[in-house]
Short mmCIF file of C-alpha atoms in Angstrom, two decimals:
data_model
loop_
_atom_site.label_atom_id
_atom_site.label_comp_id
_atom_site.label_asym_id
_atom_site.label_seq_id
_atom_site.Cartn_x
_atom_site.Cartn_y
_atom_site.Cartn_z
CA UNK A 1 0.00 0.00 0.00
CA UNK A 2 1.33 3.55 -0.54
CA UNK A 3 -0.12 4.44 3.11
CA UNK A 4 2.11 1.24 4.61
CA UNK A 5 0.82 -1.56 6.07
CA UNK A 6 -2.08 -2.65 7.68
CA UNK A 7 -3.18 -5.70 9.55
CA UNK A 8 -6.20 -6.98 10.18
CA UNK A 9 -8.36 -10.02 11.55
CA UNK A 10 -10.80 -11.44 9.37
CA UNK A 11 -13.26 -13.62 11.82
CA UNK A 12 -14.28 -11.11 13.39
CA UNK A 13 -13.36 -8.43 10.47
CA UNK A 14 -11.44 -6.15 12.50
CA UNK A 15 -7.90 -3.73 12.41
CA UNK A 16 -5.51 -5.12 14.57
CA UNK A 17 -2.84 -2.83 13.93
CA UNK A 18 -1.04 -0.53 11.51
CA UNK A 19 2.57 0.24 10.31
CA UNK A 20 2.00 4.05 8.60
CA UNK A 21 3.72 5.58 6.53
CA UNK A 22 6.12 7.20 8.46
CA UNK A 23 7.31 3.71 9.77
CA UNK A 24 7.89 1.62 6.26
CA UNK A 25 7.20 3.94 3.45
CA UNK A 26 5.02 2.67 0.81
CA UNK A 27 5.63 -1.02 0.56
CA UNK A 28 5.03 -3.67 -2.34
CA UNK A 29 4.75 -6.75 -0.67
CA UNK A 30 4.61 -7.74 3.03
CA UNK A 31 4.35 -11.27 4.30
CA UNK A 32 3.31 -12.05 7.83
CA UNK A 33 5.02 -15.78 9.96
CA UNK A 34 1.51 -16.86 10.64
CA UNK A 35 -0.64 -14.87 13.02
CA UNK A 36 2.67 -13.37 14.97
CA UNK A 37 4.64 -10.14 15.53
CA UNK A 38 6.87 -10.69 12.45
CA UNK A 39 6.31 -9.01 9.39
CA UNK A 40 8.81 -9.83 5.83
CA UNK A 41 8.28 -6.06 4.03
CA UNK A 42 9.96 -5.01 0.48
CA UNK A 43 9.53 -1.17 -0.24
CA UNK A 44 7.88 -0.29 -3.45
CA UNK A 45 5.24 2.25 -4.59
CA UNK A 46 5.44 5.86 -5.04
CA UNK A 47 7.44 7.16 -1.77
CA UNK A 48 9.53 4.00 -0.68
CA UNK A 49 11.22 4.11 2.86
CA UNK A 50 13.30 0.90 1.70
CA UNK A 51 14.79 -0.86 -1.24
CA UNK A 52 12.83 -3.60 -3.55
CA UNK A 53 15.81 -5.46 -3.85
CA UNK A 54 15.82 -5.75 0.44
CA UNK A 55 13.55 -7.65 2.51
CA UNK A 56 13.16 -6.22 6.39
CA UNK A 57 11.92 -8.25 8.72
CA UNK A 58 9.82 -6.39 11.28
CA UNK A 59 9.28 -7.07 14.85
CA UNK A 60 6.15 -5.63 16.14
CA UNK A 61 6.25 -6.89 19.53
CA UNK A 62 10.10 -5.07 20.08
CA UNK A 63 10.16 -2.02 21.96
CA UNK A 64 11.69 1.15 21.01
CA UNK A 65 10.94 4.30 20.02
CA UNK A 66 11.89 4.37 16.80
CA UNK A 67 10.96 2.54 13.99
CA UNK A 68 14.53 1.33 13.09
CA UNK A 69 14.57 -0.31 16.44
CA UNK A 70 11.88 -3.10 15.10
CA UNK A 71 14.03 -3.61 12.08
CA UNK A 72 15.42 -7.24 13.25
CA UNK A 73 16.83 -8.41 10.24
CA UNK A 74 17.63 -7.59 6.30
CA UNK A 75 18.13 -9.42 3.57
CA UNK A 76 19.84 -7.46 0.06
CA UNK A 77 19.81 -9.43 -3.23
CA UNK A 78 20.78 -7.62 -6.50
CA UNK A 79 17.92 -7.86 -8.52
CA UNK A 80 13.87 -6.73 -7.29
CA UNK A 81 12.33 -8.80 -4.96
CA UNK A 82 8.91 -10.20 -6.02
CA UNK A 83 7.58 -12.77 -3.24
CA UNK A 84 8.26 -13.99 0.46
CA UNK A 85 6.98 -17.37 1.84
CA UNK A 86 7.90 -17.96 5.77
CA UNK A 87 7.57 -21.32 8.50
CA UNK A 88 8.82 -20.97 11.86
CA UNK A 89 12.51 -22.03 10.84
CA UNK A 90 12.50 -20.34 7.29
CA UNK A 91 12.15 -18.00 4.91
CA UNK A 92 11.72 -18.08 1.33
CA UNK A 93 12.48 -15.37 -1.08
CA UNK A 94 11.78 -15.04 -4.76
CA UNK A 95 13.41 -12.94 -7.92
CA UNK A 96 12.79 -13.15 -11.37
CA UNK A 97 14.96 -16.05 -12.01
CA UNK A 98 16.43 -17.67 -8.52
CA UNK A 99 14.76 -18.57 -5.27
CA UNK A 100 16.88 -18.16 -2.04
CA UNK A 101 15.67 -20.12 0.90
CA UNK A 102 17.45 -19.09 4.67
CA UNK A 103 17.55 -20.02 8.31
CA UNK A 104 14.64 -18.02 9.73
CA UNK A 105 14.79 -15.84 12.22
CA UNK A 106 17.47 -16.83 14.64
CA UNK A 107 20.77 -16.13 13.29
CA UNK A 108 19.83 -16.42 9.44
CA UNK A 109 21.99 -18.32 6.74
CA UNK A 110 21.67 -19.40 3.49
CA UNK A 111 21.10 -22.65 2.78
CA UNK A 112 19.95 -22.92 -1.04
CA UNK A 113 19.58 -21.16 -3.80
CA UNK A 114 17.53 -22.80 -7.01
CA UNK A 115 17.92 -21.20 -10.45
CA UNK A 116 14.24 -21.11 -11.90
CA UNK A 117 12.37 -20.34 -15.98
CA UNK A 118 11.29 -16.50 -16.19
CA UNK A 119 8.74 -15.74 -12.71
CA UNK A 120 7.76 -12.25 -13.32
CA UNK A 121 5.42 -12.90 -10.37
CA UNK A 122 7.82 -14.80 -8.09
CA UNK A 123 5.64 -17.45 -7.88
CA UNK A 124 6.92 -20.19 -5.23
CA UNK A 125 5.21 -22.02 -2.66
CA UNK A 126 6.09 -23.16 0.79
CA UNK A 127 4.67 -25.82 3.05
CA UNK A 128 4.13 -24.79 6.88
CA UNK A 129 3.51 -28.06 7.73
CA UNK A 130 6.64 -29.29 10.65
CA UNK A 131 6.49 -32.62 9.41
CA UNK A 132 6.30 -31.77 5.40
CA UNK A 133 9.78 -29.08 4.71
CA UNK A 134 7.96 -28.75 1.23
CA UNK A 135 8.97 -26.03 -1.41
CA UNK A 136 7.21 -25.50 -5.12
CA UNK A 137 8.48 -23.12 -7.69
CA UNK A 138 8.28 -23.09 -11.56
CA UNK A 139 10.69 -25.25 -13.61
CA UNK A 140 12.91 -24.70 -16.88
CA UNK A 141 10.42 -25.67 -18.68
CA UNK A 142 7.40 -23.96 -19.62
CA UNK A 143 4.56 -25.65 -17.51
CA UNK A 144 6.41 -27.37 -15.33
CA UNK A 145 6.66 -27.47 -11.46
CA UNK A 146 9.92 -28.14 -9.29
CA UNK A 147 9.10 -29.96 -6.05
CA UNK A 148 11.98 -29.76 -3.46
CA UNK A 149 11.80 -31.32 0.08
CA UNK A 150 14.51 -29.03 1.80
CA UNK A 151 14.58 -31.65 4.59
CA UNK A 152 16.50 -34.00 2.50
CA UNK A 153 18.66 -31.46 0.93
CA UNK A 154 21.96 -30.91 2.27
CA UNK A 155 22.39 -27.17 2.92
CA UNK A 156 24.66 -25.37 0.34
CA UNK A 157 24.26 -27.49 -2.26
CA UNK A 158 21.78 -27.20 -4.96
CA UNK A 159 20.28 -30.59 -5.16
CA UNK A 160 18.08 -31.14 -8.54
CA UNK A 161 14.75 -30.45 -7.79
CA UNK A 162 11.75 -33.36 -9.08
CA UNK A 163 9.99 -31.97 -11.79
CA UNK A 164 6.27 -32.38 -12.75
CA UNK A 165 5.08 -31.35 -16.53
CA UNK A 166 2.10 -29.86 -15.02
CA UNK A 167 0.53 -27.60 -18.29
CA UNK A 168 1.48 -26.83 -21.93
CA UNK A 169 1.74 -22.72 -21.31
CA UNK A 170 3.43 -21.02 -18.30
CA UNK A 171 2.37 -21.25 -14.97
CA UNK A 172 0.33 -18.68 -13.07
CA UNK A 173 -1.25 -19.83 -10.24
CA UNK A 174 0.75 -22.93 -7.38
CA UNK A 175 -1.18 -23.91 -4.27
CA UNK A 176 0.20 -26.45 -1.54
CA UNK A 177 -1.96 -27.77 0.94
CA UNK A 178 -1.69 -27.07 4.47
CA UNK A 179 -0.10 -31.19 5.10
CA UNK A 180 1.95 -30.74 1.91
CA UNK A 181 0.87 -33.92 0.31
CA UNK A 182 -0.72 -32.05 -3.03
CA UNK A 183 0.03 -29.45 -5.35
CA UNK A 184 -2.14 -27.32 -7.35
CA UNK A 185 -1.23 -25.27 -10.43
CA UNK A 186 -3.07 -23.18 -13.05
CA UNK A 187 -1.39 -22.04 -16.62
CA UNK A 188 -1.61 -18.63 -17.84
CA UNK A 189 -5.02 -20.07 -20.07
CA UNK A 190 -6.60 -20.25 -16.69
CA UNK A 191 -9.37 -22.63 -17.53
CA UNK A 192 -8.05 -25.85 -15.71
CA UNK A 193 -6.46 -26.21 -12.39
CA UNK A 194 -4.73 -29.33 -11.67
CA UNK A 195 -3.47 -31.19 -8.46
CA UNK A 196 -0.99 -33.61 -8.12
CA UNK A 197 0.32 -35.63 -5.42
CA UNK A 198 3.81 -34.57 -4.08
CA UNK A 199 5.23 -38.03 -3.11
CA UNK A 200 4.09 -39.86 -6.24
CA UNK A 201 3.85 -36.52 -8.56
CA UNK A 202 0.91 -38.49 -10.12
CA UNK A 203 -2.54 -36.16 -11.24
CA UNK A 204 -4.57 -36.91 -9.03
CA UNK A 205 -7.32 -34.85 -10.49
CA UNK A 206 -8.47 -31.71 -12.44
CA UNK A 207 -10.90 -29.31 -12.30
CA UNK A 208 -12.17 -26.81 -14.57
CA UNK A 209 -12.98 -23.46 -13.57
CA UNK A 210 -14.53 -22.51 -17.31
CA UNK A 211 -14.12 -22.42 -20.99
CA UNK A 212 -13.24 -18.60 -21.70
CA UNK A 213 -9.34 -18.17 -20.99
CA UNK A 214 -8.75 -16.08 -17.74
CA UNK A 215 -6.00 -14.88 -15.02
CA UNK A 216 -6.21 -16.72 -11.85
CA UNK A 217 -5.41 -14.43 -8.71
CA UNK A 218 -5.37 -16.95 -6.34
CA UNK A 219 -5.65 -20.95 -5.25
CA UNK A 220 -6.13 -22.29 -1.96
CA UNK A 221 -6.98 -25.74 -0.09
CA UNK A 222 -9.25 -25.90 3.03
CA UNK A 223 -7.24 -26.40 6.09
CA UNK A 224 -8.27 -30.35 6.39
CA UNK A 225 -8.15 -30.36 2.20
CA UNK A 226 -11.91 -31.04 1.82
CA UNK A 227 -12.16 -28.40 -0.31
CA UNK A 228 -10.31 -25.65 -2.95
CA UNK A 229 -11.09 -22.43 -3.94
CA UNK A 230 -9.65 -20.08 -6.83
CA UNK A 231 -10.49 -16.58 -7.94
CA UNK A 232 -9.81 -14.73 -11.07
CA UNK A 233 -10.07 -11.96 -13.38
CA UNK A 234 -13.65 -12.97 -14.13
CA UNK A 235 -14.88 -11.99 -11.36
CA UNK A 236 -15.95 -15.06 -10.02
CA UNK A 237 -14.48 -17.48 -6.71
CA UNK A 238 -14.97 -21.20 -8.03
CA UNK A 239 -15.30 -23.88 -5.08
CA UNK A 240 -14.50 -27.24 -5.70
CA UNK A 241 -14.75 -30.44 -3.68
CA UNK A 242 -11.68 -32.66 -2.98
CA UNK A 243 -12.32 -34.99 -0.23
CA UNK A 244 -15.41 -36.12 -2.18
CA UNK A 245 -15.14 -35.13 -5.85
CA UNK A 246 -18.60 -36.73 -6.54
CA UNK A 247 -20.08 -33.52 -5.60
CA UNK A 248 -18.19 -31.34 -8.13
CA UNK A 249 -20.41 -31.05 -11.07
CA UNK A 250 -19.77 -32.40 -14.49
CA UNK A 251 -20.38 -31.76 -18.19
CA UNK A 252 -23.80 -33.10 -18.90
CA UNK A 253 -21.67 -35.18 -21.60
CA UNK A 254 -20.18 -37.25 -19.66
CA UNK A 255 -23.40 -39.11 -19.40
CA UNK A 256 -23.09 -39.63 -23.04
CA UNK A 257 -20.49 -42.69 -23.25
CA UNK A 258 -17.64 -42.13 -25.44
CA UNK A 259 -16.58 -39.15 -27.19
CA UNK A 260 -14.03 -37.79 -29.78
CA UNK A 261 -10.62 -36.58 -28.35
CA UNK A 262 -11.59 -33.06 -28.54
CA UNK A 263 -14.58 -32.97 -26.35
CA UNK A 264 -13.64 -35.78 -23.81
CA UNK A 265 -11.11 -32.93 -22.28
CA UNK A 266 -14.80 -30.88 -20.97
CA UNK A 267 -15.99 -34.39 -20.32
CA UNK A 268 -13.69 -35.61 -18.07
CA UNK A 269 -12.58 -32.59 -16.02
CA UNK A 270 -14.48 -31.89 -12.58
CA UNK A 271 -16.72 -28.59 -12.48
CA UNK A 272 -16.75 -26.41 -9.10
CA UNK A 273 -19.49 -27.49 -6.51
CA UNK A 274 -20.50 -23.82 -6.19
CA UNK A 275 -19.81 -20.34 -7.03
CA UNK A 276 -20.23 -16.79 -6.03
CA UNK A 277 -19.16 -13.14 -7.72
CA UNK A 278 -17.08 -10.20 -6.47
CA UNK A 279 -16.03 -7.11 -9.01
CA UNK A 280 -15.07 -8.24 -11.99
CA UNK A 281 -11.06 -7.76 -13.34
CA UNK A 282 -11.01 -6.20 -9.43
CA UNK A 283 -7.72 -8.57 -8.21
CA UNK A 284 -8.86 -10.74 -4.79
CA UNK A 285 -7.40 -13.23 -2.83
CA UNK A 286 -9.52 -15.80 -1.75
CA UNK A 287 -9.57 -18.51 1.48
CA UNK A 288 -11.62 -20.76 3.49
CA UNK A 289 -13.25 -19.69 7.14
CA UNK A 290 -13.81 -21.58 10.07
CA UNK A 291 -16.71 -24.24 9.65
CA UNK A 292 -20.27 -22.95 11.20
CA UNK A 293 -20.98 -26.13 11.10
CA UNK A 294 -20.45 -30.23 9.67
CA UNK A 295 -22.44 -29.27 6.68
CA UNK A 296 -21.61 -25.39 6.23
CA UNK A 297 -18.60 -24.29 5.33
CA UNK A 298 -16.99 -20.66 4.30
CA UNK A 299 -15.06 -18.90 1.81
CA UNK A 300 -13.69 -15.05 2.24
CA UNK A 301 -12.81 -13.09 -0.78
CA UNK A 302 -10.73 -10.38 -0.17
CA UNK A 303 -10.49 -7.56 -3.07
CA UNK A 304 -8.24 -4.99 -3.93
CA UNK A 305 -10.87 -2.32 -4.38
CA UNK A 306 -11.21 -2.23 -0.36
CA UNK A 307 -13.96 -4.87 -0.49
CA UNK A 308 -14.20 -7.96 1.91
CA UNK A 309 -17.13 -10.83 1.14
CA UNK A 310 -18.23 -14.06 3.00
CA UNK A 311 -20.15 -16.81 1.38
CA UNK A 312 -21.24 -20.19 3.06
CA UNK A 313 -21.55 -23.02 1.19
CA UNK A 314 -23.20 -26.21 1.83
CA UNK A 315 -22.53 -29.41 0.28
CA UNK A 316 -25.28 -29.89 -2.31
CA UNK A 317 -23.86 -26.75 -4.04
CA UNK A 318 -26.18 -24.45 -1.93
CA UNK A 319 -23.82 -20.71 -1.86
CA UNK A 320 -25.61 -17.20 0.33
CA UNK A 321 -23.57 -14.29 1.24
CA UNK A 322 -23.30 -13.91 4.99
CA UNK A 323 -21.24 -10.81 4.82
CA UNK A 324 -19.81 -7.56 3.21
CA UNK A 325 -18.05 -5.03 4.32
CA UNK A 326 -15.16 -2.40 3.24
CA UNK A 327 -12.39 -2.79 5.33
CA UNK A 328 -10.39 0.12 4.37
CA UNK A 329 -12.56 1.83 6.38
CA UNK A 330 -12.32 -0.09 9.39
CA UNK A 331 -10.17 1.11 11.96
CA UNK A 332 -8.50 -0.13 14.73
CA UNK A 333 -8.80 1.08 18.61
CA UNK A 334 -5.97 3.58 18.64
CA UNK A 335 -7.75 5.45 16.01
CA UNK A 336 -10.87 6.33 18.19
#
């Protein structure tokens, strides 16, 4: 944001806290360790107070009375920095072509460094999972997905990541799950997501989130995997079951029988359970809520015009708004 940074809590919707501008600058991109008092920032924007090509790490819960004082660690690279992924022991870091991974946040070092295709968007992946040390990134090739478990890699050397030829045009979209046992991509086309399993790098499945070509913002799995949801330029956050795919819907063809090669791609993918709309070509970010219920379950959209929504969504396909609100004009306690 050009204003800095602001934090908030989503159930309840409420401001938790806020770095202004005075504090960070304007920042591009600003990664939180879970719900904790570290914050990964990159400065960006307009009226930067630090470098793109540097990520500070902030401590909230330091005292001092200036902001310099909560400026715990840094981390210079010579090129822009486009993404951050952090665990409790790591921290990932994405540039257009290399991903650096480091000892996180006790006396950081760097223990890899994987040489990647084009990733204007820094797309990577990281697992938070203590059992699962699992990283994704694109590979050389276009489509393709490197897998690397940096539990079994030996720190300092580059060991050659497994490879999955996940699509046939670049990739714009990877998704682990929470356990680390599946992947999910989506290509630049944007009209199929696929998942794969990480130990076997077999498909395990694919589901089609439309016809029309699009730009998917986001993919991500419910915390037990039941579920995924994506969003995308089209204005619309697909939801699609996992646990039991007989619930997704599918193309009325498939009750045909056989079909020619060209059609049996519609027939065979998996259509999304349910469905709901936000502003359309209006970038979002989109996640699952806390269960109301066995038989309810919730999705928040969060958009980039200041917009927050929450749908519930039962199991039969059933999706109702249950909330809206702006949160850009919610404010936190200090403010009042």
């Amino acid at each position: 944001m050009e204003s800095g940074v602001r934090i908030y809590n989503v159930e309840p919707l409420m401001e938790k806290g806020h770095l202004d501008h005075d504090q960070v600058g304007s920042v591009s991109h600003v990664e939180m360790l879970q719900r904790s008092n570290l914050l990964a920032i990159v400065g960006g924007g307009t009226n930067p107070k630090f470098s793109e090509i540097s990520v500070l790490v902030w401590d909230d819960a330091r005292e001092g009375k200036d902001s310099r004082d909560k400026l715990v660690l840094e981390f210079t690279f010579t090129k822009p920095v486009l993404a951050m992924r952090l665990r409790q022991d790591k921290i990932v870091v994405a540039l257009s072509h290399r991903i650096y991974v480091y000892t996180f946040p006790d006396n950081p070092n760097k223990l890899f460094e994987f040489d990647t295709r084009e990733n204007p968007r820094g797309l990577c992946d990281l697992c938070p999972s203590v059992e699962k040390q699992l990283l994704v990134f694109p590979g050389h090739k276009c489509g393709s997905l490197q897998l690397v478990d940096l539990s079994n890699t030996k720190p300092g050397i580059s060991s050659a990541p497994f490879t999955i030829n996940a699509h046939q045009s670049e990739i714009a979209c990877i998704a682990l799950n929470q356990q680390g046992s599946v992947v999910a991509s989506a290509s630049r086309k944007g009209t199929l997501i696929r998942l794969f399993d990480t130990q076997t790098k077999e498909k395990l499945v694919e589901l089609r989130r439309g016809t029309d070509p699009a730009t998917l913002y986001c993919i991500n799995f419910s915390h037990d995997s039941s579920f995924l949801c994506a969003s995308s330029d089209k204005g619309t956050v697909h939801i699609f079951a996992l646990k039991d795919t007989r619930l997704n819907r599918r193309s009325a063809l498939a009750r045909v029988g056989k079909v020619g090669p060209v059609i049996s791609q519609y027939v065979d993918s998996q259509w999304s359970l349910a469905c709901f709309t936000v502003p359309a070509e209006c970038a979002c970010i989109c996640a699952f809520g806390k269960n109301s219920s066995k038989n309810v379950n919730s999705v928040i959209a969060i958009c980039v015009d200041g917009t927050f929504h929450k749908y519930v969504f039962s199991p039969d396909g059933n999706c109702n708004r249950e909330a809206f609100d702006v949160y850009l004009d919610i404010c936190d306690d200090d403010d009042f």
